[in-house]
Amino acid sequence: SQNNTQTNTLQCLTLTWKQGEKINLYIDGALNESSVNTVNSLMSGVQKILLGKGPKDTGNNNGWNGRIGTTIFYNKKMSPDTVSLISGDLKSIQSVQSGNWNNPTTWDCNCNPPNNAFVKINNTHTVTLTQNETVNNVIIASDGSLDLSTNNRRLSVQRNFTNHGTLIPNAGNVRFNGSSNQLINGSGTTNFFDLTINNSSGVNVTDGNINVQGTIDLQTGCLETDNRITLLSNPSGTARIDEITAGSCITGNITCLLYTSPSPRDRQKS
């Protein structure tokens, strides 16, 4: 990176390229820099790839002094969305048992996940919020659960929200307030109570289905629904979309259900 990015924490670095295009460098799933020139020919006959060696390695033991963990090669160029999702999974602090979010024994780091953490809740684990939390990236694995608690906590997400399991919303709020485009995806159906969008770069639903029981609040930025959002309705009320102000929008369709109470004749039949 020409920006000379340095850190003493775990990073996920991704390089993508394709013939006729520039080489892109992503750090933790976000585009950091692109090469000046394009790759004009196929790469062939490559016998070795050096990791951790570059201009800062002067041969005087003052170059690369970090550690390299997992290295993965793919045989195709990944899209920016795919890079973001894979990076979130690789970098995640992961649950090791069910428990409270702010209990260090819940996580493999034996820590309370910091505000910039990438977090993954693993299979069969239920993690419960005991206070409002902020996180970078959330992945809920199949058979995993994230519980916003009966105290109706707020979870602020700065990157992506991937749900293959269960979100237990109660009457809590999930707030998307990142600075780059954010994704809501996963193979599961995600049940939000209140869903807040406060990101001028927008939030895109790309996979799965979403149910909203309370309010969609568009404060800043656009929500791209991909026709996957349903507003629920029950005897207690019908979900709604709050006032759409300047600088915010919805693209795509939203399905709105309407609860109707049984007629006296229907009650008599039952």
XYZ file of C-alpha atoms in Angstrom:
270
model
C 0.000 0.000 0.000
C 1.352 3.403 -0.956
C -0.461 4.703 2.109
C 2.044 2.709 4.196
C -0.752 1.229 6.274
C 0.580 -0.168 9.517
C -1.083 -1.839 12.473
C -0.373 -4.021 15.462
C -3.730 -5.805 15.174
C -5.047 -8.534 12.882
C -5.816 -7.412 9.339
C -7.296 -9.232 6.368
C -5.524 -8.171 3.153
C -7.029 -9.037 -0.237
C -5.603 -8.531 -3.723
C -7.894 -8.919 -6.735
C -7.017 -8.617 -10.399
C -8.197 -9.581 -13.857
C -6.685 -9.199 -17.291
C -7.370 -5.708 -18.606
C -8.115 -4.288 -15.128
C -6.167 -2.733 -12.278
C -4.981 -4.603 -9.192
C -7.089 -3.709 -6.150
C -5.920 -3.853 -2.550
C -8.559 -4.303 0.158
C -7.888 -4.025 3.882
C -10.497 -5.717 6.069
C -12.859 -5.838 3.105
C -12.657 -2.124 2.230
C -10.891 -0.901 -0.912
C -7.631 0.758 0.123
C -5.873 1.390 -3.178
C -5.723 0.450 -6.875
C -2.637 0.056 -9.036
C -1.667 2.790 -11.481
C -1.432 0.398 -14.421
C -3.707 -2.377 -15.608
C -2.780 -6.054 -15.907
C -2.583 -6.325 -19.697
C -1.693 -9.998 -20.054
C -2.371 -13.281 -18.351
C -0.079 -14.204 -15.475
C 1.609 -17.519 -16.298
C 4.735 -19.397 -15.327
C 4.680 -17.966 -11.786
C 6.877 -20.225 -9.639
C 6.766 -18.404 -6.322
C 4.860 -15.680 -4.506
C 6.623 -13.767 -1.737
C 4.518 -12.712 1.233
C 5.832 -10.110 3.649
C 8.649 -8.825 1.466
C 8.677 -5.378 -0.091
C 10.280 -1.918 -0.160
C 10.453 -1.750 3.635
C 12.614 -4.924 3.706
C 16.088 -3.430 3.316
C 17.962 -6.529 4.383
C 19.015 -4.975 7.699
C 16.368 -6.725 9.763
C 14.214 -3.609 9.789
C 11.657 -4.726 7.223
C 8.624 -6.938 7.688
C 8.344 -8.187 11.251
C 4.727 -9.244 11.384
C 3.080 -12.634 11.245
C 1.160 -14.206 8.382
C -1.779 -16.461 9.170
C -4.178 -18.015 6.668
C -3.413 -17.575 2.955
C -6.142 -18.394 0.401
C -6.039 -18.254 -3.399
C -9.151 -18.146 -5.590
C -9.233 -18.795 -9.333
C -11.501 -15.863 -10.119
C -11.735 -12.187 -9.309
C -14.093 -11.529 -6.394
C -16.592 -8.686 -6.435
C -16.186 -5.949 -3.796
C -19.261 -7.289 -1.938
C -17.795 -10.806 -1.846
C -14.434 -9.518 -0.636
C -16.189 -7.631 2.153
C -18.163 -10.696 3.285
C -15.231 -13.136 3.164
C -12.972 -10.697 5.027
C -15.576 -10.301 7.760
C -15.693 -14.061 8.269
C -11.906 -14.534 8.335
C -11.302 -11.655 10.743
C -14.110 -12.384 13.187
C -13.957 -12.757 16.941
C -15.987 -15.954 17.395
C -18.272 -17.216 20.129
C -17.156 -20.315 22.020
C -20.335 -20.736 24.067
C -23.694 -19.117 24.755
C -23.597 -16.080 27.025
C -23.783 -12.320 27.321
C -22.148 -10.144 24.677
C -20.001 -8.306 27.239
C -18.844 -11.476 29.032
C -15.255 -12.255 27.897
C -15.811 -16.009 28.313
C -18.367 -15.888 25.489
C -15.622 -15.181 22.923
C -12.465 -16.881 21.682
C -10.479 -13.692 22.374
C -11.512 -13.824 26.079
C -12.390 -10.144 25.695
C -15.306 -7.790 25.257
C -15.526 -7.190 21.488
C -14.382 -3.603 20.765
C -16.477 -1.215 18.690
C -14.479 -2.009 15.536
C -14.735 -5.785 15.979
C -15.804 -8.334 13.400
C -18.006 -10.781 15.325
C -19.299 -14.263 14.472
C -21.856 -16.168 16.562
C -21.297 -19.859 15.946
C -23.709 -22.779 15.641
C -25.890 -23.578 18.691
C -24.702 -20.449 20.555
C -27.041 -17.691 21.747
C -25.384 -14.361 22.530
C -27.453 -11.775 24.436
C -26.938 -8.011 24.612
C -26.956 -6.576 28.135
C -26.352 -3.004 26.965
C -26.295 -1.059 23.706
C -23.376 -2.213 21.553
C -21.481 -1.041 18.470
C -19.750 -3.476 16.146
C -18.098 -3.418 12.753
C -19.417 -6.623 11.214
C -21.833 -9.334 12.420
C -22.218 -12.926 11.209
C -24.806 -15.253 12.755
C -24.062 -18.852 11.762
C -26.722 -21.475 11.075
C -28.388 -22.452 14.387
C -26.728 -19.464 16.078
C -28.800 -16.693 17.694
C -28.330 -13.040 18.582
C -30.755 -11.827 21.258
C -31.299 -8.081 21.705
C -32.779 -8.976 25.139
C -36.093 -8.163 26.741
C -34.570 -4.791 27.690
C -34.730 -3.941 23.974
C -31.108 -3.036 23.334
C -29.677 -1.263 20.290
C -26.990 -2.802 18.080
C -25.123 -0.330 15.847
C -23.480 -1.949 12.812
C -20.791 -0.153 10.821
C -20.272 -2.726 8.051
C -22.280 -5.844 7.143
C -24.972 -7.932 8.853
C -25.031 -11.575 7.712
C -27.690 -13.852 9.193
C -27.786 -17.597 8.549
C -29.410 -18.240 11.926
C -31.769 -16.229 14.141
C -32.014 -12.623 15.282
C -34.266 -12.355 18.367
C -35.283 -8.685 18.147
C -37.779 -8.321 21.012
C -38.467 -4.564 20.699
C -34.832 -3.619 20.082
C -33.193 -1.641 17.308
C -30.533 -2.487 14.729
C -28.896 0.653 13.398
C -26.749 0.760 10.245
C -24.490 3.789 10.545
C -21.356 3.006 8.539
C -19.460 5.272 6.170
C -19.263 2.874 3.187
C -22.015 0.846 1.524
C -23.381 -1.814 3.902
C -24.949 -5.201 3.193
C -27.754 -7.146 4.854
C -27.661 -10.738 3.704
C -27.628 -14.388 4.690
C -29.649 -17.525 4.075
C -32.008 -16.973 6.999
C -35.064 -14.774 7.445
C -34.054 -11.806 9.606
C -36.696 -10.415 11.953
C -36.030 -6.802 12.894
C -38.209 -4.787 15.233
C -36.865 -1.273 14.541
C -34.468 -0.878 11.602
C -32.548 2.411 11.296
C -30.567 3.511 8.232
C -28.079 6.346 8.846
C -25.450 5.931 6.125
C -25.117 8.321 3.185
C -23.465 5.509 1.172
C -26.576 3.355 1.534
C -27.560 -0.107 2.738
C -28.294 -2.979 0.325
C -30.292 -6.127 1.013
C -28.641 -8.791 -1.147
C -29.871 -12.155 0.123
C -32.398 -13.779 2.453
C -35.661 -12.176 3.541
C -36.387 -9.465 6.096
C -39.411 -8.945 8.327
C -39.898 -5.670 10.214
C -42.230 -5.574 13.213
C -41.778 -1.940 14.277
C -40.432 0.989 12.239
C -38.037 1.519 9.331
C -36.359 4.843 10.074
C -34.451 6.355 7.138
C -32.322 9.146 8.570
C -29.639 9.388 5.855
C -28.948 7.324 2.739
C -30.909 4.875 0.636
C -32.195 1.403 1.454
C -32.063 -1.005 -1.503
C -34.635 -3.695 -0.670
C -34.133 -6.135 -3.578
C -37.861 -6.785 -3.017
C -37.041 -8.792 0.129
C -38.598 -6.712 2.953
C -42.013 -7.316 4.526
C -43.764 -5.068 7.054
C -45.598 -7.326 9.510
C -49.035 -6.774 11.023
C -50.695 -8.312 14.099
C -53.367 -7.376 16.682
C -50.877 -5.037 18.381
C -50.222 -2.952 15.276
C -48.701 -2.771 11.815
C -45.075 -2.014 11.023
C -44.468 1.308 9.335
C -41.958 3.430 7.438
C -41.143 6.684 9.183
C -41.023 9.967 7.249
C -38.517 9.792 4.388
C -36.523 13.003 4.601
C -34.227 14.721 2.089
C -31.070 12.700 1.519
C -32.748 9.329 2.066
C -34.755 6.986 -0.158
C -36.028 3.461 -0.724
C -35.399 1.573 -3.953
C -37.181 -1.699 -4.650
C -40.493 -2.979 -3.378
C -41.643 -3.496 0.213
C -44.547 -5.823 1.024
C -46.954 -4.562 3.683
C -49.232 -7.031 5.460
C -52.500 -5.876 7.035
C -54.031 -7.686 9.990
C -57.827 -7.880 10.044
C -59.717 -9.130 13.086
C -62.136 -12.058 12.618
C -65.768 -11.131 12.027
C -68.420 -12.176 14.593
C -69.578 -14.888 12.184
C -66.018 -16.236 11.899
C -65.707 -16.250 15.707
C -68.984 -18.180 15.992
C -67.726 -20.782 13.494
C -64.539 -21.254 15.477
